[in-house]
Amino acid sequence: MNHLLSLSMSHTQKPRLRMFASPLRLATLSCLPVLLAACGSVTPVSLTQNEIEARVTSDRKAIYAGQEPVTAPITFHEASARALKYNLDYRLKLMENALAKNLADSATYEMLPRLVAGAGYASRNNDSGGSSIGIQDRIESLRPSTSQERDRTLANLTFSWNVLDFGVSYYRAQQKADQFLMAEERRRKVAQNVLQDVRNSYWRALGAQKLIGRGDALLARVNTALAQARQVEKEGLMPQSQVLAYQRALLDAVNLLTLRRQELELARAELTALMSIPPGTAYTLADEQEIALPPTPTNIEALERMALEKRPELLEESYRKRVTENDIKAAKLLLWPNLSVDAGPSYDSNKYNYNSNWVDVGVRLSWNVLKLAQLPALERAHKAQNETDDLRRMALSMAVLTQVRVGVQRYDLALSELKFSEESLAVDSRLLSFSQKAAKTQFDSRLEVIRAEARALLAEYQRYATYSNAQAAWGRLYNSVGLDVLPQAIASHDVQSLARAMETTTSGWQAQVFKTGTATAPGAGGQ
């Protein structure tokens, strides 16, 4: 009797225990995310000084890592090649270009159908199932039953293809491809700007290298002459007005020489930064013959047309218009019916199943008809977007045309200024020669010689400055047309190969575009 009672009690208590266990289990599972969130709370952590110092050390090494050593005097084209190869701004554009290419490649895979493999495990704390009742007499016809195990394993492999997803992915892939082309145009623009900056700095730095020694020697002599003039004034050996006039002339010469020297010396620091040469590296610029400047172009209309065809900014705007066009096309595509196809094998370990393995196939056509109300607004947006893009491109085109014409005028004025400075240098050189021949032992003759030397050296400084200005004006004109500085294909990317490629490209453009008066593009460079 007691045994039966214990058995009956055990059978009655088991459901109660299960009843109590189920809410406890549910509460535990519901509290689990809260506990995980509490354990995973994040507090701000500042960088330590050691981490900052390690980052600075690593960056300084990376900035100058992998550079070809300077083993010979640097020519203009070698300086340009070093700037393009090691300049961080240009290297950044190259990385952005590579990133855009990778994104464009990955976007093409988004057009593929989906093939999703899934597996899982399902468990419940009680049996699923049910009974049936008659619809008319409401009498229960089956006792409660189940056809599903509490624990089972599931697996499936589903192939799905959606027409609208494919269409939208196609337009997105086209956008990524256009964005890659936009990145390529930005890279071209940075390359053109880098060459322009090198052109601005190189010739000034070369002039400073040639004249700085002579300038230091002359400044020492001028300071000595000023001391002598003050002594002569003190002793009253010459009229005071004449001595003061000499001092004023010498001080003016010192001031102008110092200003010109500082201007040219700063160019060397700029050139060093452009080439990314480590600070403190000793190098010299090649004492090469100055590059001959072409005459002022007369084919202005041909240059303007070429600028409209080749300027990176205008090409980038054209690609940007295609990107916005594809945005509107993708939005319009979503207004139409959608066809989706799904197929794939499935598996369920439930032992009550008649078939544990089967293949599902489904085709579905759906259409959100109310979205058609969006079509007029999309049409208006499409029209407004096209008008905006066209107007922005035309405004930029007008700015480009203005830059070409202003560039030609500035270059012509720079050539005139260079010619005038060369004539001034010739006159001051002859005056110096005459003063040296006519010099006597008198103090005023020696002062005149020093003053003539200062004027002659200042004329040389001025001549190098005006030649640099002419080179800079030529570079701005070159950039205003949008001409490339590198060919499309390069056999090697070492500094010397890049220098030769750039020299060939720029000389080709100069010979065929500016010198001959035609706008025929050379084979290297250009798009």
Coordinates of C-alpha atoms in Angstrom, one line a residue:
M1 CA 0.0 0.0 0.0
N2 CA 2.7 2.4 0.9
H3 CA 4.6 1.4 -2.2
L4 CA 1.5 2.2 -4.4
L5 CA 1.1 5.5 -2.5
S6 CA 4.7 6.5 -3.2
L7 CA 4.3 5.6 -6.8
S8 CA 1.1 7.7 -7.1
M9 CA 2.8 10.6 -5.4
S10 CA 5.8 10.4 -7.6
H11 CA 3.5 10.5 -10.7
T12 CA 1.6 13.4 -9.4
Q13 CA 4.7 15.4 -8.3
K14 CA 6.5 15.0 -11.7
P15 CA 4.1 17.3 -13.6
R16 CA 4.3 19.8 -10.7
L17 CA 8.1 19.8 -10.8
R18 CA 8.0 20.2 -14.5
M19 CA 5.6 23.1 -14.1
F20 CA 7.9 24.8 -11.7
A21 CA 11.0 24.0 -13.7
S22 CA 9.6 25.5 -16.9
P23 CA 9.1 29.1 -15.5
L24 CA 12.5 28.9 -13.8
R25 CA 14.1 27.9 -17.1
L26 CA 12.3 30.7 -18.9
A27 CA 13.4 33.2 -16.3
T28 CA 17.0 32.1 -16.5
L29 CA 17.0 32.3 -20.3
S30 CA 15.4 35.7 -20.2
C31 CA 17.9 37.1 -17.8
L32 CA 20.9 35.7 -19.8
P33 CA 21.0 38.7 -22.3
V34 CA 20.9 41.1 -19.4
L35 CA 23.8 39.4 -17.6
L36 CA 25.8 39.3 -20.9
A37 CA 25.1 42.9 -21.5
A38 CA 26.3 43.8 -17.9
C39 CA 29.4 41.8 -18.3
G40 CA 30.2 43.3 -21.7
S41 CA 29.7 47.0 -20.8
V42 CA 32.4 49.2 -22.3
T43 CA 34.0 52.2 -20.7
P44 CA 36.2 54.8 -22.5
V45 CA 39.9 54.0 -22.3
S46 CA 42.3 56.8 -23.3
L47 CA 45.5 56.0 -25.1
T48 CA 48.6 55.7 -22.9
Q49 CA 51.7 57.8 -23.5
N50 CA 53.6 54.6 -24.4
E51 CA 51.0 53.8 -27.1
I52 CA 51.1 57.3 -28.5
E53 CA 54.9 57.2 -28.6
A54 CA 54.8 53.8 -30.3
R55 CA 52.4 55.1 -32.9
V56 CA 54.6 58.2 -33.6
T57 CA 57.7 56.0 -34.0
S58 CA 55.9 53.6 -36.3
D59 CA 54.5 56.4 -38.5
R60 CA 57.8 58.1 -38.8
K61 CA 59.4 54.8 -40.0
A62 CA 56.5 54.1 -42.4
I63 CA 56.6 57.6 -43.9
Y64 CA 60.1 57.2 -45.2
A65 CA 60.2 53.4 -45.6
G66 CA 61.2 51.7 -48.8
Q67 CA 62.6 54.8 -50.6
E68 CA 65.4 54.5 -53.1
P69 CA 68.5 56.3 -51.7
V70 CA 69.7 59.5 -53.3
T71 CA 73.0 58.6 -54.9
A72 CA 73.4 61.4 -57.4
P73 CA 72.3 65.0 -58.0
I74 CA 68.6 65.1 -58.6
T75 CA 67.3 66.3 -61.9
F76 CA 63.9 68.0 -62.4
H77 CA 62.2 64.9 -63.8
E78 CA 63.8 62.7 -61.1
A79 CA 62.4 65.1 -58.5
S80 CA 59.0 64.8 -60.1
A81 CA 59.2 61.0 -60.2
R82 CA 60.2 60.9 -56.5
A83 CA 57.3 63.1 -55.6
L84 CA 54.8 60.9 -57.4
K85 CA 56.3 57.7 -56.0
Y86 CA 56.7 58.7 -52.4
N87 CA 54.4 61.7 -51.9
L88 CA 51.8 60.6 -49.3
D89 CA 48.9 62.5 -50.8
Y90 CA 49.4 60.7 -54.1
R91 CA 49.9 57.4 -52.4
L92 CA 46.7 58.0 -50.5
K93 CA 44.9 58.5 -53.9
L94 CA 46.4 55.3 -55.2
M95 CA 45.1 53.4 -52.2
E96 CA 41.6 55.0 -52.6
N97 CA 41.7 54.0 -56.2
A98 CA 42.6 50.4 -55.4
L99 CA 39.8 50.4 -52.7
A100 CA 37.2 51.6 -55.3
K101 CA 38.4 49.0 -57.7
N102 CA 37.9 46.2 -55.1
L103 CA 34.5 47.5 -54.2
A104 CA 33.5 47.6 -57.8
D105 CA 34.7 44.0 -58.2
S106 CA 32.8 42.8 -55.1
A107 CA 29.6 44.6 -56.2
T108 CA 29.4 42.3 -59.3
Y109 CA 29.0 39.3 -57.0
E110 CA 25.9 40.9 -55.4
M111 CA 24.0 40.1 -58.7
L112 CA 24.4 36.3 -58.1
P113 CA 21.4 34.3 -56.7
R114 CA 21.4 33.3 -53.1
L115 CA 22.4 29.8 -52.0
V116 CA 21.9 29.5 -48.3
A117 CA 22.9 26.5 -46.3
G118 CA 21.3 26.1 -42.9
A119 CA 21.4 23.7 -40.0
G120 CA 20.0 23.7 -36.5
Y121 CA 18.7 22.0 -33.5
A122 CA 15.2 22.4 -32.1
S123 CA 14.0 21.4 -28.6
R124 CA 10.9 22.0 -26.5
N125 CA 9.9 21.1 -23.0
N126 CA 6.7 19.5 -23.8
D127 CA 5.0 17.7 -26.7
S128 CA 3.4 19.6 -29.6
G129 CA 0.2 18.2 -31.0
G130 CA -3.5 18.6 -30.7
S131 CA -6.9 17.1 -31.2
S132 CA -9.7 17.6 -33.8
I133 CA -13.4 18.5 -33.4
G134 CA -16.1 18.3 -35.9
I135 CA -17.1 21.5 -37.6
Q136 CA -20.8 20.9 -37.5
D137 CA -21.3 18.9 -34.3
R138 CA -18.3 20.2 -32.4
I139 CA -17.5 16.7 -31.1
E140 CA -13.9 15.8 -30.4
S141 CA -13.0 13.1 -32.9
L142 CA -9.3 12.4 -32.0
R143 CA -7.6 12.0 -28.7
P144 CA -4.6 14.5 -28.2
S145 CA -1.7 13.2 -30.2
T146 CA 1.7 14.5 -31.5
S147 CA 3.7 13.8 -34.7
Q148 CA 6.8 15.7 -33.7
E149 CA 9.6 14.8 -31.4
R150 CA 10.7 17.2 -28.7
D151 CA 14.3 17.2 -29.9
R152 CA 15.1 17.2 -33.6
T153 CA 17.8 18.2 -36.1
L154 CA 17.0 20.4 -39.1
A155 CA 19.0 21.1 -42.2
N156 CA 18.3 22.8 -45.6
L157 CA 20.0 24.2 -48.7
T158 CA 17.9 27.0 -50.3
F159 CA 18.5 28.5 -53.7
S160 CA 16.6 31.8 -54.2
W161 CA 16.5 34.3 -56.9
N162 CA 14.7 37.7 -56.8
V163 CA 14.2 39.7 -60.0
L164 CA 14.1 43.1 -58.2
D165 CA 17.1 42.3 -56.1
F166 CA 19.0 41.3 -59.2
G167 CA 18.0 44.6 -61.0
V168 CA 18.9 46.8 -58.0
S169 CA 22.3 44.9 -57.6
Y170 CA 23.0 45.5 -61.3
Y171 CA 22.5 49.3 -60.9
R172 CA 24.6 49.3 -57.7
A173 CA 27.4 47.5 -59.5
Q174 CA 27.3 50.1 -62.2
Q175 CA 27.5 52.8 -59.6
K176 CA 30.6 51.2 -58.0
A177 CA 32.3 50.9 -61.4
D178 CA 31.6 54.6 -62.0
Q179 CA 32.9 55.5 -58.5
F180 CA 36.1 53.7 -59.4
L181 CA 36.4 55.8 -62.5
M182 CA 35.8 58.9 -60.4
A183 CA 38.6 57.8 -58.0
E184 CA 40.9 57.4 -61.1
E185 CA 40.2 61.0 -62.2
R186 CA 40.9 62.2 -58.7
R187 CA 44.2 60.3 -58.8
R188 CA 45.0 62.0 -62.2
K189 CA 44.3 65.4 -60.7
V190 CA 46.6 64.8 -57.7
A191 CA 49.4 63.7 -60.0
Q192 CA 49.0 66.9 -62.0
N193 CA 49.1 69.0 -58.9
V194 CA 52.1 67.2 -57.5
L195 CA 54.0 67.9 -60.7
Q196 CA 52.9 71.5 -60.6
D197 CA 54.2 71.9 -57.0
V198 CA 57.5 70.3 -57.9
R199 CA 57.8 72.6 -60.9
N200 CA 57.2 75.6 -58.6
S201 CA 59.8 74.6 -56.1
Y202 CA 62.6 72.9 -58.1
W203 CA 63.8 75.8 -60.2
R204 CA 63.7 78.2 -57.2
A205 CA 65.7 75.7 -55.1
L206 CA 68.2 75.2 -58.0
G207 CA 68.7 79.0 -58.2
A208 CA 69.2 79.2 -54.5
Q209 CA 71.8 76.4 -54.7
K210 CA 73.7 78.2 -57.4
L211 CA 73.7 81.7 -55.8
I212 CA 73.7 81.1 -52.1
G213 CA 77.5 80.9 -51.8
R214 CA 78.1 84.0 -53.9
G215 CA 75.4 85.8 -51.9
D216 CA 77.0 85.0 -48.6
A217 CA 80.4 86.3 -49.8
L218 CA 78.8 89.4 -51.2
L219 CA 76.9 90.1 -48.0
A220 CA 80.1 89.8 -46.0
R221 CA 81.7 92.3 -48.3
V222 CA 78.7 94.6 -48.1
N223 CA 78.8 94.6 -44.3
T224 CA 82.5 95.4 -44.4
A225 CA 81.8 98.3 -46.9
L226 CA 79.1 99.6 -44.6
A227 CA 81.5 99.6 -41.6
Q228 CA 84.0 101.5 -43.8
A229 CA 81.4 104.0 -44.9
R230 CA 80.4 104.7 -41.3
Q231 CA 84.1 105.2 -40.5
V232 CA 84.5 107.6 -43.5
E233 CA 81.4 109.5 -42.3
K234 CA 82.7 109.7 -38.8
E235 CA 86.1 111.0 -40.0
G236 CA 84.5 113.4 -42.5
L237 CA 86.6 112.2 -45.4
M238 CA 83.7 112.6 -47.8
P239 CA 80.6 114.7 -48.0
Q240 CA 78.0 113.4 -45.6
S241 CA 75.2 113.3 -48.2
Q242 CA 77.4 111.2 -50.5
V243 CA 78.4 108.7 -47.8
L244 CA 74.7 108.4 -46.6
A245 CA 73.6 107.8 -50.2
Y246 CA 76.2 105.0 -50.5
Q247 CA 75.0 103.5 -47.2
R248 CA 71.4 103.7 -48.3
A249 CA 72.2 102.0 -51.6
L250 CA 74.1 99.2 -49.8
L251 CA 71.3 98.7 -47.2
D252 CA 68.7 98.5 -50.0
A253 CA 70.9 95.9 -51.8
V254 CA 71.2 93.9 -48.6
N255 CA 67.5 94.0 -48.0
L256 CA 66.6 92.8 -51.5
L257 CA 69.3 90.1 -51.5
T258 CA 68.1 88.8 -48.2
L259 CA 64.4 88.7 -49.3
R260 CA 65.3 87.0 -52.6
R261 CA 67.6 84.5 -50.8
Q262 CA 64.9 83.6 -48.3
E263 CA 62.3 83.1 -51.0
L264 CA 64.5 80.8 -52.9
E265 CA 65.8 78.9 -49.8
L266 CA 62.2 78.1 -48.7
A267 CA 61.6 76.4 -52.0
R268 CA 64.2 73.8 -51.1
A269 CA 62.3 72.9 -47.9
E270 CA 59.1 72.6 -50.0
L271 CA 60.8 70.4 -52.5
T272 CA 62.2 68.2 -49.8
A273 CA 58.7 67.7 -48.4
L274 CA 57.2 67.0 -51.8
M275 CA 59.8 64.3 -52.5
S276 CA 59.3 62.9 -48.9
I277 CA 63.0 62.9 -48.3
P278 CA 63.8 62.3 -44.6
P279 CA 64.8 65.5 -42.8
G280 CA 68.6 66.0 -42.5
T281 CA 69.3 64.0 -45.7
A282 CA 72.0 65.7 -47.7
Y283 CA 71.3 66.0 -51.4
T284 CA 72.1 68.3 -54.3
L285 CA 70.2 69.3 -57.3
A286 CA 71.7 68.6 -60.7
D287 CA 73.3 71.6 -62.3
E288 CA 71.5 70.8 -65.5
Q289 CA 70.7 73.1 -68.4
E290 CA 67.4 74.9 -68.0
I291 CA 64.5 73.3 -69.8
A292 CA 63.6 75.5 -72.7
L293 CA 60.1 77.0 -72.4
P294 CA 57.8 76.8 -75.4
P295 CA 56.4 80.0 -77.0
T296 CA 53.0 81.3 -76.0
P297 CA 50.3 79.0 -77.6
T298 CA 48.1 80.6 -80.2
N299 CA 45.7 77.7 -80.7
I300 CA 43.5 78.9 -77.8
E301 CA 40.2 77.3 -79.1
A302 CA 41.9 73.9 -79.6
L303 CA 43.3 74.1 -76.1
E304 CA 39.9 75.0 -74.7
R305 CA 38.3 72.0 -76.4
M306 CA 41.0 69.7 -75.2
A307 CA 40.5 71.0 -71.6
L308 CA 36.8 70.3 -71.8
E309 CA 37.7 66.7 -73.0
K310 CA 40.5 66.0 -70.6
R311 CA 40.1 67.9 -67.3
P312 CA 39.7 65.3 -64.5
E313 CA 37.1 67.5 -62.7
L314 CA 34.8 67.5 -65.8
L315 CA 35.2 63.7 -66.3
E316 CA 34.4 63.1 -62.6
E317 CA 31.2 65.2 -63.0
S318 CA 30.2 63.1 -66.0
Y319 CA 30.7 59.9 -63.9
R320 CA 28.9 61.4 -61.0
K321 CA 25.9 62.1 -63.2
R322 CA 25.8 58.4 -64.2
V323 CA 25.9 57.4 -60.5
T324 CA 22.8 59.6 -59.8
E325 CA 21.1 58.3 -62.9
N326 CA 21.5 54.8 -61.6
D327 CA 20.1 55.8 -58.2
I328 CA 16.9 57.0 -60.0
K329 CA 16.7 53.8 -62.1
A330 CA 17.0 51.6 -59.1
A331 CA 14.2 53.5 -57.3
K332 CA 12.0 53.2 -60.4
L333 CA 12.7 49.5 -60.7
L334 CA 11.3 48.9 -57.2
L335 CA 7.9 50.1 -58.5
W336 CA 7.3 47.1 -60.7
P337 CA 6.2 43.5 -59.9
N338 CA 8.7 41.2 -58.3
L339 CA 9.2 37.6 -59.2
S340 CA 11.0 35.3 -56.8
V341 CA 12.0 31.7 -57.2
D342 CA 13.0 29.4 -54.3
A343 CA 14.2 25.8 -54.4
G344 CA 16.3 23.5 -52.3
P345 CA 16.5 20.2 -50.3
S346 CA 15.5 20.0 -46.7
Y347 CA 16.0 17.5 -43.9
D348 CA 14.2 16.9 -40.6
S349 CA 15.2 14.2 -38.1
N350 CA 11.7 13.9 -36.7
K351 CA 11.1 10.2 -36.6
Y352 CA 7.3 10.6 -37.0
N353 CA 7.8 12.2 -40.5
Y354 CA 6.9 9.9 -43.4
N355 CA 9.6 11.6 -45.4
S356 CA 12.6 13.1 -43.6
N357 CA 14.1 14.4 -46.8
W358 CA 12.3 16.5 -49.4
V359 CA 12.7 19.3 -51.9
D360 CA 10.8 22.5 -51.8
V361 CA 10.1 24.5 -54.9
G362 CA 8.3 27.8 -54.9
V363 CA 7.5 30.7 -57.3
R364 CA 6.0 33.9 -56.1
L365 CA 4.9 37.0 -58.0
S366 CA 4.1 40.1 -55.9
W367 CA 3.4 43.7 -56.7
N368 CA 3.0 46.6 -54.4
V369 CA 0.6 48.5 -56.6
L370 CA 0.4 51.6 -54.3
K371 CA 4.1 52.3 -54.9
L372 CA 3.1 53.3 -58.4
A373 CA 1.9 56.6 -56.9
Q374 CA 5.6 57.4 -56.4
L375 CA 6.3 57.4 -60.1
P376 CA 5.4 61.0 -60.8
A377 CA 7.6 62.2 -57.9
L378 CA 10.5 60.1 -59.2
E379 CA 10.1 61.5 -62.7
R380 CA 10.3 65.0 -61.3
A381 CA 13.3 64.2 -59.2
H382 CA 15.0 62.6 -62.2
K383 CA 14.4 65.7 -64.3
A384 CA 15.6 68.1 -61.5
Q385 CA 18.7 65.9 -60.9
N386 CA 19.7 65.9 -64.6
E387 CA 19.2 69.7 -64.8
T388 CA 21.3 70.2 -61.6
D389 CA 24.1 67.9 -62.8
D390 CA 24.2 69.6 -66.3
L391 CA 24.2 73.1 -64.8
R392 CA 27.0 72.1 -62.3
R393 CA 29.1 70.7 -65.2
M394 CA 28.5 73.7 -67.4
A395 CA 29.5 76.1 -64.5
L396 CA 32.7 74.0 -64.0
S397 CA 33.3 74.0 -67.8
M398 CA 33.1 77.8 -67.8
A399 CA 35.6 77.9 -65.0
V400 CA 37.9 75.6 -67.0
L401 CA 37.7 77.8 -70.1
T402 CA 38.5 80.8 -68.0
Q403 CA 41.5 79.0 -66.5
V404 CA 42.8 78.2 -69.9
R405 CA 42.6 81.7 -71.2
V406 CA 44.0 83.2 -68.0
G407 CA 46.8 80.6 -68.1
V408 CA 47.8 81.6 -71.6
Q409 CA 47.9 85.3 -70.6
R410 CA 49.9 84.6 -67.4
Y411 CA 52.3 82.5 -69.3
D412 CA 52.8 85.2 -71.9
L413 CA 53.3 87.8 -69.2
A414 CA 55.8 85.5 -67.4
L415 CA 57.8 85.1 -70.7
S416 CA 57.9 88.9 -71.1
E417 CA 59.0 89.3 -67.5
L418 CA 61.7 86.7 -68.0
K419 CA 63.0 88.4 -71.1
F420 CA 63.1 91.8 -69.2
S421 CA 65.0 90.2 -66.3
E422 CA 67.5 88.7 -68.7
E423 CA 68.0 92.1 -70.3
S424 CA 68.4 93.7 -66.8
L425 CA 71.0 91.0 -65.9
A426 CA 72.9 91.7 -69.0
V427 CA 73.0 95.5 -68.3
D428 CA 74.0 95.0 -64.7
S429 CA 76.7 92.6 -65.7
R430 CA 78.2 95.1 -68.1
L431 CA 77.9 97.8 -65.4
L432 CA 79.8 95.6 -63.0
S433 CA 82.5 94.9 -65.6
F434 CA 82.8 98.6 -66.3
S435 CA 83.0 99.5 -62.6
Q436 CA 85.7 96.9 -62.0
K437 CA 87.8 98.2 -64.8
A438 CA 87.4 101.8 -63.7
A439 CA 88.0 101.1 -60.0
K440 CA 90.8 103.0 -58.4
T441 CA 92.1 103.1 -54.9
Q442 CA 89.6 105.8 -53.8
F443 CA 86.9 104.7 -51.4
D444 CA 84.0 105.8 -53.6
S445 CA 85.3 103.6 -56.5
R446 CA 85.4 100.6 -54.3
L447 CA 81.9 101.3 -52.9
E448 CA 80.7 101.6 -56.5
V449 CA 82.1 98.3 -57.4
I450 CA 80.4 96.6 -54.4
R451 CA 77.2 98.3 -55.2
A452 CA 77.4 97.2 -58.8
E453 CA 78.2 93.6 -57.7
A454 CA 75.1 93.7 -55.4
R455 CA 72.9 94.9 -58.3
A456 CA 74.3 92.2 -60.6
L457 CA 73.8 89.4 -58.1
L458 CA 70.3 90.7 -57.3
A459 CA 69.6 90.7 -61.1
E460 CA 70.7 87.0 -61.1
Y461 CA 68.3 86.3 -58.2
Q462 CA 65.6 88.1 -60.1
R463 CA 66.3 86.2 -63.3
Y464 CA 66.1 82.8 -61.5
A465 CA 62.9 84.0 -59.8
T466 CA 61.3 85.0 -63.1
Y467 CA 62.4 81.8 -64.8
S468 CA 60.8 79.9 -61.9
N469 CA 57.6 82.0 -62.3
A470 CA 57.6 81.2 -66.0
Q471 CA 58.0 77.5 -65.3
A472 CA 55.1 77.8 -62.8
A473 CA 52.9 79.6 -65.3
W474 CA 53.7 77.0 -67.9
G475 CA 52.8 74.3 -65.4
R476 CA 49.5 76.0 -64.6
L477 CA 48.7 76.2 -68.3
Y478 CA 49.6 72.5 -68.6
N479 CA 47.3 71.7 -65.7
S480 CA 44.5 73.9 -67.0
V481 CA 44.3 71.7 -70.2
G482 CA 44.2 68.6 -68.1
L483 CA 47.2 66.9 -69.7
D484 CA 48.6 63.8 -68.0
V485 CA 52.1 63.6 -66.6
L486 CA 52.4 59.8 -66.9
P487 CA 51.8 57.4 -69.7
Q488 CA 49.0 54.8 -69.4
A489 CA 51.5 51.9 -69.1
I490 CA 54.9 51.9 -67.4
A491 CA 57.5 49.1 -67.8
S492 CA 58.9 49.7 -64.3
H493 CA 58.1 51.9 -61.3
D494 CA 61.6 52.7 -60.1
V495 CA 62.5 56.4 -59.9
Q496 CA 64.6 56.5 -63.1
S497 CA 62.0 54.7 -65.2
L498 CA 59.3 57.0 -63.9
A499 CA 61.5 60.0 -64.6
R500 CA 62.1 58.9 -68.2
A501 CA 58.3 58.2 -68.7
M502 CA 57.4 61.6 -67.4
E503 CA 60.0 63.4 -69.6
T504 CA 58.7 61.5 -72.6
T505 CA 55.1 62.3 -71.9
T506 CA 55.5 66.0 -71.1
S507 CA 57.8 66.6 -74.1
G508 CA 55.3 64.8 -76.3
W509 CA 52.5 67.0 -75.2
Q510 CA 54.6 70.1 -75.6
A511 CA 55.7 69.1 -79.2
Q512 CA 52.3 68.0 -80.4
V513 CA 49.9 70.3 -78.5
F514 CA 51.6 73.6 -77.7
K515 CA 54.5 73.9 -80.2
T516 CA 52.9 72.7 -83.4
G517 CA 49.6 74.6 -82.8
T518 CA 47.5 71.5 -83.1
A519 CA 45.5 69.7 -80.5
T520 CA 46.4 66.2 -81.5
A521 CA 47.0 64.1 -78.4
P522 CA 50.2 62.0 -78.2
G523 CA 50.0 58.3 -77.7
A524 CA 51.2 58.4 -74.1
G525 CA 48.9 59.8 -71.5
G526 CA 45.4 61.2 -72.0
Q527 CA 42.2 59.4 -71.9

